[in-house]
Short mmCIF file of C-alpha atoms and ligand atoms in Angstrom, two decimals:
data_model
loop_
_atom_site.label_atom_id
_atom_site.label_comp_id
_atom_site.label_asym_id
_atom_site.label_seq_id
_atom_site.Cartn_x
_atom_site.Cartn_y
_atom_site.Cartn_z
CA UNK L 141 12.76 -5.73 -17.65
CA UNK L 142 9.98 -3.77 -20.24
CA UNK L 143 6.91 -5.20 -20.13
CA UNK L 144 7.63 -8.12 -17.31
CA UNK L 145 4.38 -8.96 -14.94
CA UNK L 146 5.09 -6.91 -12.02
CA UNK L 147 5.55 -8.92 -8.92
CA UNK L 148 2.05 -7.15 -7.32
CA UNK L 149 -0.04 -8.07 -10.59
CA UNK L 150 -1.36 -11.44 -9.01
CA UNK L 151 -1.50 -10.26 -5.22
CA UNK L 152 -5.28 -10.28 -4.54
CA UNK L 153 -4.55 -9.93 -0.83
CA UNK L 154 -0.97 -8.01 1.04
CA UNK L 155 -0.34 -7.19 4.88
CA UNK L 156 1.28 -4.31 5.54
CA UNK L 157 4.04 -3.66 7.98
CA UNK L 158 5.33 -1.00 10.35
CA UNK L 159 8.41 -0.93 11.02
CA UNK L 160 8.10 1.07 14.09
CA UNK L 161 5.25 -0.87 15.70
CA UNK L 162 6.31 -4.10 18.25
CA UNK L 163 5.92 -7.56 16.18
CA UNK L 164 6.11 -10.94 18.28
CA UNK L 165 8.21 -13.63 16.44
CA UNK L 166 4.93 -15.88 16.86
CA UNK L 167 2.65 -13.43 14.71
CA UNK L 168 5.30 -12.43 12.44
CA UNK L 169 5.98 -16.02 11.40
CA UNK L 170 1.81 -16.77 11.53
CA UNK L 171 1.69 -13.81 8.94
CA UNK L 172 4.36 -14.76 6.82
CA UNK L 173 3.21 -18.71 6.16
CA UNK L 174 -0.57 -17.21 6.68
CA UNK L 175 -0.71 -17.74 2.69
CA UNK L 176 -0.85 -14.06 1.98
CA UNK L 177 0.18 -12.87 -1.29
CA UNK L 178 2.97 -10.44 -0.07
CA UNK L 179 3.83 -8.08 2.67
CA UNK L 180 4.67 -4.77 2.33
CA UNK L 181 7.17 -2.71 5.12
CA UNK L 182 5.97 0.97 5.13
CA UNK L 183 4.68 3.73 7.48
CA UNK L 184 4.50 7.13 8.34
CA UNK L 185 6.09 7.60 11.79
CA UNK L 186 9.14 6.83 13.09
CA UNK L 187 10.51 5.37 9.70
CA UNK L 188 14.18 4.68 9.80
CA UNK L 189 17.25 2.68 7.75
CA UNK L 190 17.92 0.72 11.06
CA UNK L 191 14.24 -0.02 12.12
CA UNK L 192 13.64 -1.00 7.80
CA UNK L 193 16.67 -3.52 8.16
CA UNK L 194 15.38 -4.87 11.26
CA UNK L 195 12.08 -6.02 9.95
CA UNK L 196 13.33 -6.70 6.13
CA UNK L 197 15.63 -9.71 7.83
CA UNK L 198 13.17 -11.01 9.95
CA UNK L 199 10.45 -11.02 7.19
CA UNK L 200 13.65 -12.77 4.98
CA UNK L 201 12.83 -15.73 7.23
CA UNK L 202 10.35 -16.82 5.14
CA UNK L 203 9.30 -17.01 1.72
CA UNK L 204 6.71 -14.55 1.52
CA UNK L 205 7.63 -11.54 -1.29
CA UNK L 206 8.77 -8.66 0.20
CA UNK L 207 7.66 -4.51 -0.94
CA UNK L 208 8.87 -1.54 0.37
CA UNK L 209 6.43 1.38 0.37
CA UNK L 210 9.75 3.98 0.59
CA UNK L 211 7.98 7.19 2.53
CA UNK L 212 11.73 8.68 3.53
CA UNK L 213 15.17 8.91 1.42
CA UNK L 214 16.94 7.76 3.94
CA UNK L 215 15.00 5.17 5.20
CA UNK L 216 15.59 3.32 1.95
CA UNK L 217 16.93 -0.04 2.21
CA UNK L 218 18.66 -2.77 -0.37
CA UNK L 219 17.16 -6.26 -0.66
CA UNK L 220 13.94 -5.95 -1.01
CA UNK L 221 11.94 -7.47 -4.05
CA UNK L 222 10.38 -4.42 -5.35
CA UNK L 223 9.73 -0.55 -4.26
CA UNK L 224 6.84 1.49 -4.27
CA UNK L 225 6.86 5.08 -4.47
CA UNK L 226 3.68 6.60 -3.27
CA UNK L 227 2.32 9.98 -5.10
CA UNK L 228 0.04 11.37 -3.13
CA UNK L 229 -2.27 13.41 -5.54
CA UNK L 230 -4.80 15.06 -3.58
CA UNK L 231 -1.95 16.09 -1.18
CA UNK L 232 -2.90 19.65 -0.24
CA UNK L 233 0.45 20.97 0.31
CA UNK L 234 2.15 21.14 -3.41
CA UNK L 235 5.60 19.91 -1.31
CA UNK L 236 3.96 16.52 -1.14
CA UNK L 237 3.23 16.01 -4.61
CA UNK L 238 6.48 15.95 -6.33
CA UNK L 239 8.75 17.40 -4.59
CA UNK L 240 10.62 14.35 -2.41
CA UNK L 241 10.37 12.94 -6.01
CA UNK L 242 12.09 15.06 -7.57
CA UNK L 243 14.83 15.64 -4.42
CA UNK L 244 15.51 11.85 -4.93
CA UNK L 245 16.38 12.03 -8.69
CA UNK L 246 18.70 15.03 -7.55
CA UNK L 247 20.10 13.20 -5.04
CA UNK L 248 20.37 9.53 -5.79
CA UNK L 249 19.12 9.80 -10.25
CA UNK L 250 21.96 7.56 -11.67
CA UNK L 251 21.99 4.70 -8.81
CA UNK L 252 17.99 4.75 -8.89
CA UNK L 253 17.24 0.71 -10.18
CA UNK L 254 14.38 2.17 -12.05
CA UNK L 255 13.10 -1.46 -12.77
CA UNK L 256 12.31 -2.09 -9.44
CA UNK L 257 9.88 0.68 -8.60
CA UNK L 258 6.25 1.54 -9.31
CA UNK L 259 4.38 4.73 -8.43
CA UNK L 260 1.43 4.21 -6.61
CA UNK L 261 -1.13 6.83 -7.25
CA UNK L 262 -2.07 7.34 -3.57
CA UNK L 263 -5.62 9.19 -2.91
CA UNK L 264 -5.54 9.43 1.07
CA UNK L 265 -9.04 9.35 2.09
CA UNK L 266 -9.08 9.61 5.97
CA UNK L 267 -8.12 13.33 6.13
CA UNK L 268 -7.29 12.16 10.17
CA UNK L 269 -4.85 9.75 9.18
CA UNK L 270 -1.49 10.29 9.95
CA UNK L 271 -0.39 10.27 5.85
CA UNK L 272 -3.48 12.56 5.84
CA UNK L 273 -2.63 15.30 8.19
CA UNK L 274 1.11 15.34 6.79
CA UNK L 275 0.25 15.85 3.43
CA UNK L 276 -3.03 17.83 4.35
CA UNK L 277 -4.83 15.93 1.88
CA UNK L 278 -8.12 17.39 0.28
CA UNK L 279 -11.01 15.11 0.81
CA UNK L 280 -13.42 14.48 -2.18
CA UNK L 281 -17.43 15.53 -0.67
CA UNK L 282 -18.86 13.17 -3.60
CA UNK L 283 -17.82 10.44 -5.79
CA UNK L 284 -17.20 13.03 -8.82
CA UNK L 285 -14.90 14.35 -6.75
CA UNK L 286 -13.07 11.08 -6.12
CA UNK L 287 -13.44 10.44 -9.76
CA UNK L 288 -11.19 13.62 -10.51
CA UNK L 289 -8.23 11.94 -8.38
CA UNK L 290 -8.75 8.75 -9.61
CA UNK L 291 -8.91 9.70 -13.39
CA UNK L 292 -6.11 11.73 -12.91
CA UNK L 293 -4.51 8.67 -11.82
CA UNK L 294 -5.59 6.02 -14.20
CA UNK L 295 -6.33 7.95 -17.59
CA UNK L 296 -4.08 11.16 -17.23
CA UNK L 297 -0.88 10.10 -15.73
CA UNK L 298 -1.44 5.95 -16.34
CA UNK L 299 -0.15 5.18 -13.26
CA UNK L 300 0.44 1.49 -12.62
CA UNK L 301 -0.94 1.43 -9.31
CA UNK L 302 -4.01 3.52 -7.70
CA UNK L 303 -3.87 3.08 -4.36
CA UNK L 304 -7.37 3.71 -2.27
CA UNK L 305 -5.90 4.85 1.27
CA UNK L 306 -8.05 5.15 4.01
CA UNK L 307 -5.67 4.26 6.58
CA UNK L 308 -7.54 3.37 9.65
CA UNK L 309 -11.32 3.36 8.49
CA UNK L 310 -13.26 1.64 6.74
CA UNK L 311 -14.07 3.36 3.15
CA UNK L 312 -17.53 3.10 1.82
CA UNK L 313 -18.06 0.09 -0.45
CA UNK L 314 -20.16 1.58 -3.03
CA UNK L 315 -17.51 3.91 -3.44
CA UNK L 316 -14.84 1.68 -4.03
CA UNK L 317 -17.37 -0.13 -6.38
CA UNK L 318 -17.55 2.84 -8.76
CA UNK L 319 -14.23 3.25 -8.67
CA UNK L 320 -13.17 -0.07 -9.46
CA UNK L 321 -15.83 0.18 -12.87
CA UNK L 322 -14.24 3.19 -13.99
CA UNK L 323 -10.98 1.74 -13.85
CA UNK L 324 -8.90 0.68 -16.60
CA UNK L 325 -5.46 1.01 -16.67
CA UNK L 326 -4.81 1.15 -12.69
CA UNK L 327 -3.91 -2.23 -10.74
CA UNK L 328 -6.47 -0.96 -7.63
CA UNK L 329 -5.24 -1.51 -4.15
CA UNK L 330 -7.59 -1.25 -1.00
CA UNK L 331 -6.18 -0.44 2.65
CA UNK L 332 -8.15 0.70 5.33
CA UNK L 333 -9.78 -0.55 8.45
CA UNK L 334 -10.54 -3.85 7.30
CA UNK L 335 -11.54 -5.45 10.46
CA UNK L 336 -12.55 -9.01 10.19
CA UNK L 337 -13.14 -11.70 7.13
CA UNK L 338 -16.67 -10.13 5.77
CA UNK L 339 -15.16 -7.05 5.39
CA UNK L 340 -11.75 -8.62 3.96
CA UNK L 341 -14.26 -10.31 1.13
CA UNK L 342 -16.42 -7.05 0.53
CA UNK L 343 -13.20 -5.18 -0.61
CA UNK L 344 -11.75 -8.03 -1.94
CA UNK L 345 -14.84 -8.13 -4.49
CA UNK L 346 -14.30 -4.61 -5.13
CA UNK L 347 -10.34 -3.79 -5.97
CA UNK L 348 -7.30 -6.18 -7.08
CA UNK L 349 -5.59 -6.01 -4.03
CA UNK L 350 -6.81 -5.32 -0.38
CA UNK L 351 -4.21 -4.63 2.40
CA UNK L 352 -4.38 -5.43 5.82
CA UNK L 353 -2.45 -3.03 8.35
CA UNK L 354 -3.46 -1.97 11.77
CA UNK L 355 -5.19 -4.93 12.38
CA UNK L 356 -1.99 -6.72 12.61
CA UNK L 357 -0.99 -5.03 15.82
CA UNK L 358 -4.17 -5.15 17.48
CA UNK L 359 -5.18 -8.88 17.01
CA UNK L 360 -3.07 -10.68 14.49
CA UNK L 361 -5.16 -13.89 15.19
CA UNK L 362 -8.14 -12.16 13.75
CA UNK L 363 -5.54 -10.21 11.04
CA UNK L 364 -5.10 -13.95 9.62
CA UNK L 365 -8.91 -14.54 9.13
CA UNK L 366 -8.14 -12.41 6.40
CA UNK L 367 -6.61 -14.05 3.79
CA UNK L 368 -8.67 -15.51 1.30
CA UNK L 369 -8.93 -19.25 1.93
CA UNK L 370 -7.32 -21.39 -0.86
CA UNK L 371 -9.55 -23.94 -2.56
CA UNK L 372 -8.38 -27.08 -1.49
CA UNK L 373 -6.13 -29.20 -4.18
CA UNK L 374 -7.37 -32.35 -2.66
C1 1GP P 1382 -2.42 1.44 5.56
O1 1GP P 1382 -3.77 0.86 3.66
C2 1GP P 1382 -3.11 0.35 4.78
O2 1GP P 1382 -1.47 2.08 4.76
C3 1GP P 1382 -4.00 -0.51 5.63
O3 1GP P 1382 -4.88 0.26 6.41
O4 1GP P 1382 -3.92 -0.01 8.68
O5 1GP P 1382 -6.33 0.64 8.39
O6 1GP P 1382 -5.55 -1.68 7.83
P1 1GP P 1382 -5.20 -0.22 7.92
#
């Protein structure tokens, strides 16, 4: 398994899914075949094993790769293609930074497929976010402070993934710009707020992967617009 291409390496677009939010069958299906690169089942709230296995079938359905983003030990289900293991690292309160981490290796550290999980280097930047309040995340005034997190991320630790959460707004593009220069190691993901197409493209032009969330559950019509359109083969 050293060196393989992870499974998220190509993804230059993922929708992310809550287990404890209402799905039709319609929009589920219209997500999965939307041409998407992946989906990933994760969330804050209301996070269970039962809920997880729920949506994991349904999602099986359909071709579409499948991530879980594991935010609870016991919420952690078999079967899926891959895990992600968010590290929060301007989490205010030190018990979010390593500690689940380390209760998991105490708990579950000779069963743990190691292969099959990255750690995303998660800098939560909408301190009114539900990830935000829990982990009472400390929100960067300038982009020197976002550099420190980010750095950390992608030069100290090396962390496969940094993850740009803004969970619910928009983040500032020039932001995300400067970010994306200074990275080097990092596979950047985008999430937050992303509204429509022309905002789907801005980010898209700006980190490796962009994730689409809430939008799902308010209008998944719109949620399709987007995916990047494939060039036709034709
Ligand atoms: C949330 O980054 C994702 O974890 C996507 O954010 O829900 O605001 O689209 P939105």
């Amino acid at each position: 398994m050293k060196n393989s291409t992870p499974l998220y390496a190509s993804w230059r677009h993922a929708f992310k899914l809550d287990p404890n939010k209402e799905l039709s069958d319609e929009a589920l299906e219209a997500i999965c075949e939307s041409g998407s690169d992946g989906i990933l089942i994760g969330g804050t709230d209301g996070i269970t094993y039962e809920n997880v296995t729920e949506l994991l079938g349904r999602v099986r359905s359909y071709a579409i790769p499948c991530i879980q983003e594991v935010s609870r030990l016991d919420a952690v289900v078999p079967g899926f293609d891959h895990y992600f293991i968010p590290l929060v690292v301007n989490a205010g309160r030190a018990e979010w930074l390593l500690q689940p981490h380390m209760e998991a290796i105490k708990q579950y550290g000779r069963l743990i497929p190691w292969h099959e999980l990255t750690v995303e280097g998660y800098v939560v930047l909408n301190p009114d976010s539900k990830v935000g309040r829990l982990t009472a995340s400390v929100q960067p005034n300038s982009i020197d402070d976002l550099f420190v997190y980010t750095t950390l991320t992608d030069r100290l630790l090396q962390l496969p993934i940094l993850y740009l959460e803004y969970s619910g707004i928009y983040g500032d593009p020039s932001w995300i710009e400067q970010v994306q220069r200074r990275t080097t190691h990092s596979h950047l993901f985008y999430g937050g707020g992303i509204g429509n197409q022309e905002q789907a493209q801005v980010m898209s032009e700006r980190a490796d992967t962009i994730v689409v969330g809430n939008l799902i559950y308010e209008d998944w019509r719109r949620a399709l617009e987007t995916v990047p359109q494939q060039p036709s083969s034709i």
